Amino acid sequence: MVTKLPKVPVVVVGMGWAGGIVSAELTKAGISVVGLERGKDRTTADYTMGHDELRYQHRQELMQDLSKETITYRNTVSGKALPMRHYGTFIVGDGVGGAGSHWNGQTYRFLPYDFEIRTKTIERYGIEKIPAWMEGLNDWGLTYDEMEPYYDTFEKMAGISGETVELWGKRTNPYPTPPLLKTPLMKEFEKAATSLGYKPFVIPAANLSEAYTNPDGISRAACQYCAYCENFGCEYGAKGDPAVTVIPVAKQTGKLELRTHSNVLELTKDGGKANGVIYVDMLTGEKFEQPADVVVVASYVFNNARLLLNSGIGTPYDPITGKGTIGKNYCYQVTSGGSQLFFEDREFNLYGGAGALGIEIAEYMGDNFDHAEVDFIHGAGIRSTQYGDRPIAVNRVPAGTPNWGAEFKEKSIKYANSNFPVKTQGASLPHKENYLDLDPEFKDEFGYPLLRMTYEYTDNDRAMGKYMSSITRKIAEEIGADIIDTNEEQAPFNVNKDSNTHNTGGVIMGADPETSALNTYLQMWEAENVFVLGASAFPHNSCFNPTGTLGALSYRAAEGIQKYLKEGGILVKA
Amino acid sequence: MSEQEKKDSVLDKRSSRRTFIKNSGLTVGGVVLGGALGSLLIKDDQSTITTTETPNHAATPTANPNVALMFFTPNQYQVTQAAVERIFPEDANGPGAKELNAAIYIDHQLASPWGSNVKDYRLGAFYKAEENQGAQTKILRKDLFLAGLDSLNRYSNEQFEADFKELEATQQDEVLLAFSEGKVELYGKVSSSQFFSLLRTLTIEGVYADPMYGGNNEMLGWSMRKYPGSRMQYVAEIQDEKFIELKPQSLNSHMGH
Ligand SMILES: Cc1cc2nc3c(=O)[nH]c(=O)nc-3n(C[C@H](O)[C@H](O)[C@H](O)COP(=O)(O)OP(=O)(O)OC[C@H]3O[C@@H](n4cnc5c(N)ncnc54)[C@H](O)[C@@H]3O)c2cc1C
Ligand code: SF4
């Protein structure tokens, strides 16, 4: 039995950054919002015992419960996808704040090149530079200059700490707070990179460098470099987290009705529009129908695509014909290239750190260097970070050391405080056969098909990874260490090993309804009252963590939704 | 007071909660950070003082009420002790996994919901997986571990005519190596390398997880690698060119007693 509830103006599915931002903006404008979140409510009090490596990092306390739903994975279109039965990669958020509670806080803007990647690549190198399998590579439908105000709003809301980087797009304002501190290992990187002619910068962070009050009146404390950041909630509220920023602001308006333990199963349809959503109370099993004028889907990349596919909204992407859009251009992040430095007689205070603490260079990002002589496009950030090394997770030993036994113990202790990496974070560009659809066999606990991911690294990734690893080697050698191990090869994707949560695409934006699912307000071309928010909207993934960009787009979507509630119709002319 | 202890207390003063509140300009009772964080900070302030001024003389292992079995038989416990000690042996750095109570940790973990895979996806058919698709076996962790212990003994008897725990260390290493390479029959189609990987993971966790889980006895796992445990902040330390060794603190120090 499904209980039908009274209609509301807006229902939001998922209460992470995307859902939180939209809820805050709409409720501030006086619009009533019902927020449905499958997990529980969370505040800083939940993290009193937060410095527990086992519970949070290795038992995934804050992550989605895989016994209820997961994804299935295969590496080619002809393979059989199997479920990710336990966590390896893709630690998906759950509960109020979503992954924004346990993210690192590295907060970037994408490059001007990213938003016009197809046009600019063809302009500089000719159409031959884009291989046939990368045909899905497209401009985003808006430019960096149009994105700039939204980035600015997001950064001010979260209080991003950083310094202006010359090789990035122009900023109208400096970062709202100064960059984080530089640690000795960051200074080593800085010295070496500078002497090689690069201009290193401190990574922009949502870990506050100083106490900060944002335009909504939210005051937060400074980061204490406590090192329990990535995978953990911040007990100080120093980390930008929807649960300590946008969600309390929305609650304060009195216009947000937040329903936790409310898992949305599908959207209901009425011709070319959605009627609302069906959800189940995860504690009691009761089902409800919530009608709404506007449905905002902000349930992270995977469930954004899955909910649309399970509801028959939008045209599923077909990897053979290249037609259809839902599931298209799934991209990831390329991070294999890197060099690991080991020191015999130097110790760093590696037990301290913060999720976004690090230093980086921009010279090899995007199209900041000439790609005429290389067989790839786009690039990577090259960086050294200090997140704080926790002892279960981090046991770096020189190549060739066994991973157990006397030698492992000796070396892992010897180098515990005497190592650091120079690593890469590379762009991931679309491949025709990297996509998302519904699994034909495996179901969630309610009987709905799981999302199936078909993904493998591409030639572009492998060539780029190798090139970037040589730069990490160069910097590592300039720093100087007793042992330097460099990894050049990008191994095949492994759902157990590749630990990265930068999933993008599947419900992408663009200028053309033939090749994209959303317009630049993240409004669905095929269902005008459905807005789909998150990194699922990215037509490709740049060499950055995604959240700055998805946050900025969420502000733009909030603007679009308000316009739609007033005027109706498709907001952008195709 | 030793040099190190002196340094500790200076550092602790420098980093006390009260100073932190003052320096950071934290608005307790501000729009977002309400009473919960305020009381957390005050509690922690007290605990910082308690722990630094009363050095932690932990009870001897026999008096530790955590050292009791909720899952293993005594014999299974002993085999586990022997196995974890080879994964992380005693050496010049300090105790091995056995003395650190990793086997107690493992016992408690296997008895917990995690030992029964309650947060794993267990629906649908279990097919043979490609290497990059993650384990696809139905067996629960607790049963995999017991099957592994049986198999350790069976294989040890085949190779050396004695139970695993009776073997010389080098023989035990040989047995474990064979397990790690998936060369030993375990149970049905479950590979011995799957058991080995569980054993290895649990051993490292048992050495380094917070002592409230039963392992990392007296926080010696942490102190061996100069890891300070779960302190609240490192603003001064991360800027220092020199290494600063801090006495470890466990989550118990966050309880505010
Ligand atoms: C460990 C870790 C570190 C990271 N570090 C960084 C970083 O440094 N920089 C960066 O930019 N990004 C980082 N990320 C990624 C970042 O966290 C995400 O990009 C971002 O939080 C996504 O926001 P979102 O609102 O789109 O999705 P989420 O935060 O995932 O929110 C989606 C919400 O929807 C809920 N939901 C899902 N399905 C349903 C349903 N059917 N019904 C109801 N509710 C549902 C979920 O429970 C969740 O709360 C990191 C991620 C992780 C896991
Ligand atoms: S490192 Fe800083 S931002 Fe991260 S959890 Fe600790 S105090 Fe919070």
Coordinates of N, CA and C in Angstrom, one line a residue, chain A residues 241-371:
Chain A
D241 N 30.8 21.3 5.0 CA 29.9 20.1 5.0 C 28.5 20.6 4.9
P242 N 27.7 20.0 4.0 CA 26.3 20.5 3.9 C 25.6 20.6 5.2
A243 N 25.9 19.6 6.1 CA 25.2 19.5 7.4 C 25.6 20.6 8.3
V244 N 26.6 21.4 8.1 CA 26.9 22.5 8.9 C 26.8 23.8 8.2
T245 N 26.4 23.8 6.9 CA 26.3 25.0 6.1 C 24.9 25.2 5.6
V246 N 24.7 24.6 4.4 CA 23.4 24.9 3.7 C 22.2 24.3 4.3
I247 N 22.4 23.1 4.9 CA 21.2 22.5 5.4 C 20.6 23.2 6.7
P248 N 21.5 23.6 7.6 CA 20.9 24.4 8.7 C 20.3 25.7 8.2
V249 N 20.9 26.3 7.2 CA 20.3 27.5 6.7 C 18.9 27.2 6.1
A250 N 18.7 26.2 5.4 CA 17.4 25.8 4.9 C 16.4 25.5 6.0
K251 N 16.9 24.8 7.0 CA 16.1 24.5 8.2 C 15.6 25.7 8.8
Q252 N 16.5 26.7 9.0 CA 16.2 27.9 9.7 C 15.0 28.7 9.0
T253 N 14.9 28.6 7.7 CA 13.8 29.3 7.1 C 12.4 28.8 7.5
G254 N 12.4 27.6 8.0 CA 11.1 27.0 8.3 C 10.4 26.4 7.1
K255 N 11.1 26.5 6.0 CA 10.4 26.1 4.7 C 10.9 24.7 4.2
L256 N 11.9 24.1 5.0 CA 12.4 22.8 4.6 C 11.8 21.7 5.5
E257 N 11.1 20.8 4.9 CA 10.7 19.6 5.6 C 11.6 18.5 5.3
L258 N 12.5 18.2 6.2 CA 13.5 17.1 5.9 C 13.0 15.8 6.4
R259 N 12.9 14.8 5.5 CA 12.4 13.5 6.0 C 13.6 12.5 5.8
T260 N 14.1 12.1 6.9 CA 15.3 11.1 6.8 C 14.7 9.7 6.7
H261 N 15.6 8.7 6.5 CA 15.3 7.3 6.3 C 14.2 7.2 5.2
S262 N 14.2 8.1 4.2 CA 13.3 8.1 3.1 C 13.9 7.8 1.8
N263 N 13.8 6.6 1.4 CA 14.6 6.1 0.2 C 13.7 6.2 -1.0
V264 N 14.0 7.0 -2.0 CA 13.2 7.1 -3.2 C 13.4 6.0 -4.1
L265 N 12.3 5.3 -4.5 CA 12.4 4.1 -5.4 C 12.2 4.5 -6.9
E266 N 11.3 5.5 -7.1 CA 11.1 5.9 -8.5 C 10.4 7.2 -8.6
L267 N 10.5 7.8 -9.8 CA 9.7 9.0 -10.1 C 8.5 8.5 -10.8
T268 N 7.3 9.2 -10.5 CA 6.1 8.8 -11.2 C 6.0 9.8 -12.4
K269 N 5.4 9.3 -13.5 CA 5.4 10.0 -14.7 C 4.0 10.4 -15.1
D270 N 4.0 11.6 -15.8 CA 2.7 12.0 -16.4 C 3.0 12.7 -17.7
G271 N 2.9 11.9 -18.8 CA 3.3 12.4 -20.1 C 4.8 12.8 -20.1
G272 N 5.0 14.0 -20.5 CA 6.4 14.5 -20.6 C 6.9 15.1 -19.3
K273 N 6.2 14.9 -18.2 CA 6.7 15.4 -16.9 C 6.7 14.4 -15.8
A274 N 7.3 14.7 -14.7 CA 7.2 13.8 -13.5 C 6.1 14.3 -12.6
N275 N 5.4 13.4 -12.0 CA 4.3 13.8 -11.0 C 4.9 14.0 -9.6
G276 N 5.9 13.2 -9.3 CA 6.4 13.2 -8.0 C 7.3 12.0 -7.8
V277 N 7.4 11.5 -6.6 CA 8.2 10.3 -6.3 C 7.5 9.4 -5.4
I278 N 8.0 8.1 -5.5 CA 7.5 7.1 -4.5 C 8.7 6.8 -3.6
Y279 N 8.5 6.8 -2.3 CA 9.6 6.4 -1.5 C 9.2 5.5 -0.3
V280 N 10.2 4.9 0.3 CA 9.9 3.9 1.3 C 10.6 4.4 2.6
D281 N 10.0 4.3 3.7 CA 10.6 4.6 5.0 C 11.5 3.4 5.3
M282 N 12.8 3.6 5.5 CA 13.7 2.5 5.6 C 13.6 1.9 7.0
L283 N 13.0 2.5 8.0 CA 12.8 2.0 9.3 C 11.6 1.1 9.4
T284 N 10.5 1.5 8.8 CA 9.2 0.8 8.9 C 8.8 0.1 7.7
G285 N 9.4 0.4 6.5 CA 9.0 -0.3 5.3 C 7.7 0.4 4.7
E286 N 7.1 1.4 5.3 CA 5.9 2.0 4.7 C 6.3 2.8 3.4
K287 N 5.4 2.7 2.5 CA 5.6 3.4 1.2 C 4.7 4.7 1.1
F288 N 5.3 5.7 0.5 CA 4.6 7.0 0.3 C 4.7 7.5 -1.1
E289 N 3.7 8.2 -1.6 CA 3.9 8.9 -2.9 C 3.9 10.4 -2.5
Q290 N 4.9 11.1 -3.0 CA 5.0 12.5 -2.8 C 4.9 13.3 -4.1
P291 N 3.7 13.8 -4.4 CA 3.6 14.6 -5.6 C 4.3 16.0 -5.5
A292 N 4.8 16.5 -6.6 CA 5.4 17.8 -6.5 C 5.4 18.5 -7.9
D293 N 5.5 19.8 -7.9 CA 5.6 20.6 -9.2 C 6.9 20.3 -9.8
V294 N 8.0 20.3 -9.0 CA 9.3 20.1 -9.5 C 10.0 19.0 -8.7
V295 N 10.6 18.1 -9.4 CA 11.4 17.0 -8.8 C 12.9 17.3 -9.0
V296 N 13.6 17.4 -7.9 CA 15.1 17.6 -8.0 C 15.7 16.3 -7.6
V297 N 16.4 15.7 -8.6 CA 17.1 14.5 -8.3 C 18.6 14.8 -8.0
A298 N 19.0 14.6 -6.7 CA 20.3 14.9 -6.3 C 20.9 13.8 -5.4
S299 N 20.7 12.6 -6.0 CA 21.0 11.4 -5.2 C 22.4 10.7 -5.6
Y300 N 23.3 11.6 -6.1 CA 24.6 11.2 -6.5 C 24.6 10.5 -7.9
V301 N 25.7 10.6 -8.5 CA 25.9 10.1 -9.9 C 25.1 8.8 -10.2
F302 N 25.4 7.8 -9.3 CA 24.8 6.5 -9.6 C 23.3 6.4 -9.5
N303 N 22.8 6.9 -8.4 CA 21.3 6.8 -8.3 C 20.6 7.9 -9.2
N304 N 21.3 9.0 -9.5 CA 20.7 9.9 -10.5 C 20.3 9.1 -11.8
A305 N 21.3 8.4 -12.3 CA 21.1 7.7 -13.5 C 20.1 6.5 -13.3
R306 N 20.3 5.8 -12.2 CA 19.4 4.7 -11.9 C 17.9 5.1 -11.7
L307 N 17.7 6.1 -11.0 CA 16.3 6.5 -10.7 C 15.6 6.9 -12.1
L308 N 16.3 7.6 -12.9 CA 15.7 8.0 -14.2 C 15.4 6.7 -15.0
L309 N 16.4 5.8 -15.1 CA 16.3 4.6 -15.9 C 15.1 3.7 -15.3
N310 N 15.1 3.6 -14.0 CA 14.0 2.8 -13.4 C 12.7 3.4 -13.5
S311 N 12.6 4.7 -13.8 CA 11.3 5.4 -13.9 C 10.9 5.6 -15.4
G312 N 11.8 5.2 -16.3 CA 11.5 5.4 -17.7 C 11.4 6.8 -18.1
I313 N 12.3 7.7 -17.5 CA 12.3 9.1 -17.8 C 13.6 9.3 -18.5
G314 N 13.5 9.9 -19.7 CA 14.7 10.1 -20.6 C 15.0 8.9 -21.4
T315 N 15.8 9.1 -22.5 CA 16.1 8.0 -23.4 C 17.4 7.3 -23.0
P316 N 17.4 6.0 -22.7 CA 18.6 5.4 -22.3 C 19.7 5.4 -23.4
Y317 N 20.9 5.5 -23.1 CA 22.0 5.6 -24.0 C 22.3 4.2 -24.6
D318 N 22.6 4.2 -25.8 CA 23.0 2.9 -26.5 C 24.4 3.0 -27.0
P319 N 25.3 2.2 -26.4 CA 26.7 2.3 -26.8 C 27.0 1.9 -28.2
I320 N 26.1 1.1 -28.8 CA 26.4 0.7 -30.2 C 26.0 1.8 -31.2
T321 N 24.8 2.4 -31.0 CA 24.4 3.4 -32.0 C 24.9 4.8 -31.5
G322 N 25.3 5.0 -30.2 CA 25.6 6.3 -29.7 C 24.4 7.2 -29.5
K323 N 23.2 6.6 -29.7 CA 22.0 7.4 -29.5 C 21.5 7.3 -28.1
G324 N 20.6 8.3 -27.7 CA 20.1 8.3 -26.3 C 21.1 9.0 -25.4
T325 N 20.6 9.3 -24.2 CA 21.5 10.1 -23.3 C 21.7 9.6 -21.9
I326 N 20.7 8.9 -21.3 CA 20.8 8.5 -19.9 C 21.8 7.4 -19.8
G327 N 22.9 7.7 -19.1 CA 23.9 6.7 -18.9 C 25.2 7.0 -19.7
K328 N 25.1 8.1 -20.5 CA 26.2 8.4 -21.4 C 27.3 9.1 -20.8
N329 N 28.5 9.0 -21.3 CA 29.7 9.7 -20.9 C 30.1 9.5 -19.4
Y330 N 29.9 8.3 -18.9 CA 30.5 8.0 -17.6 C 32.0 8.2 -17.6
C331 N 32.5 9.0 -16.8 CA 33.9 9.2 -16.7 C 34.4 9.1 -15.2
Y332 N 35.7 9.0 -15.0 CA 36.3 8.7 -13.7 C 37.5 9.6 -13.5
Q333 N 38.5 9.1 -13.0 CA 39.7 10.0 -12.7 C 40.9 9.1 -13.0
V334 N 42.0 9.7 -13.5 CA 43.2 8.9 -13.8 C 44.3 9.3 -12.9
T335 N 44.7 8.4 -12.0 CA 45.6 8.8 -10.9 C 46.8 7.8 -10.8
S336 N 47.1 7.0 -11.8 CA 48.1 5.9 -11.6 C 49.5 6.5 -11.6
G337 N 49.8 7.5 -12.4 CA 51.2 7.9 -12.5 C 51.6 8.6 -11.2
G338 N 52.8 8.3 -10.7 CA 53.2 8.9 -9.5 C 54.6 8.4 -9.1
S339 N 55.3 9.1 -8.2 CA 56.5 8.7 -7.6 C 56.5 8.8 -6.1
Q340 N 57.0 7.7 -5.5 CA 57.0 7.6 -4.1 C 58.4 7.9 -3.6
L341 N 58.6 8.8 -2.6 CA 59.9 9.1 -2.1 C 60.1 8.5 -0.7
F342 N 61.2 7.9 -0.5 CA 61.6 7.3 0.8 C 62.9 7.9 1.3
F343 N 62.9 8.2 2.6 CA 64.1 8.9 3.2 C 64.7 8.0 4.3
E344 N 66.0 8.0 4.3 CA 66.7 7.2 5.4 C 66.8 7.9 6.7
D345 N 67.0 9.2 6.7 CA 67.3 9.9 7.9 C 66.5 11.2 8.0
R346 N 65.3 11.2 7.5 CA 64.5 12.4 7.6 C 63.1 12.0 8.0
E347 N 62.5 12.6 9.0 CA 61.2 12.2 9.5 C 60.3 13.5 9.4
F348 N 59.1 13.2 8.9 CA 58.0 14.3 8.9 C 56.9 14.0 9.8
N349 N 56.2 15.0 10.3 CA 55.1 14.7 11.2 C 53.9 14.3 10.4
L350 N 54.0 13.1 9.8 CA 52.9 12.7 8.9 C 51.6 12.3 9.6
Y351 N 51.7 12.2 10.9 CA 50.4 11.9 11.6 C 49.4 13.0 11.6
G352 N 49.9 14.2 11.3 CA 49.0 15.4 11.2 C 48.8 15.7 9.8
G353 N 47.7 16.4 9.5 CA 47.3 16.8 8.2 C 45.9 17.1 8.0
A354 N 45.5 17.4 6.8 CA 44.0 17.7 6.6 C 43.7 17.2 5.2
G355 N 42.4 17.0 5.0 CA 41.9 16.3 3.8 C 42.3 17.0 2.5
A356 N 42.5 18.3 2.6 CA 42.8 19.1 1.3 C 44.2 19.7 1.5
L357 N 45.0 19.2 2.4 CA 46.3 19.9 2.6 C 47.3 19.4 1.6
G358 N 47.8 20.3 0.7 CA 48.8 19.8 -0.3 C 49.2 21.0 -1.2
I359 N 50.1 20.6 -2.1 CA 50.6 21.7 -3.0 C 50.7 21.1 -4.4
E360 N 50.6 21.9 -5.4 CA 50.4 21.4 -6.7 C 50.9 22.3 -7.8
I361 N 51.0 21.8 -9.0 CA 51.4 22.7 -10.1 C 50.3 22.6 -11.2
A362 N 50.1 23.7 -11.9 CA 49.0 23.7 -12.9 C 49.5 23.6 -14.4
E363 N 50.9 23.5 -14.5 CA 51.5 23.6 -15.9 C 51.0 22.5 -16.8
Y364 N 50.6 21.3 -16.2 CA 50.3 20.2 -17.1 C 48.8 19.9 -17.0
M365 N 48.0 20.9 -16.6 CA 46.5 20.7 -16.5 C 45.9 21.1 -17.9
G366 N 44.9 20.5 -18.2 CA 44.1 20.9 -19.4 C 44.9 21.1 -20.6
D367 N 44.8 22.2 -21.2 CA 45.5 22.6 -22.4 C 46.6 23.6 -22.1
N368 N 47.1 23.6 -20.8 CA 48.1 24.5 -20.4 C 49.5 24.3 -21.1
F369 N 49.6 23.1 -21.7 CA 50.9 22.8 -22.5 C 50.5 22.4 -23.9
D370 N 51.4 22.4 -24.8 CA 51.2 22.0 -26.2 C 51.0 20.5 -26.3
H371 N 49.9 20.1 -26.8 CA 49.7 18.6 -27.0 C 50.0 18.2 -28.4

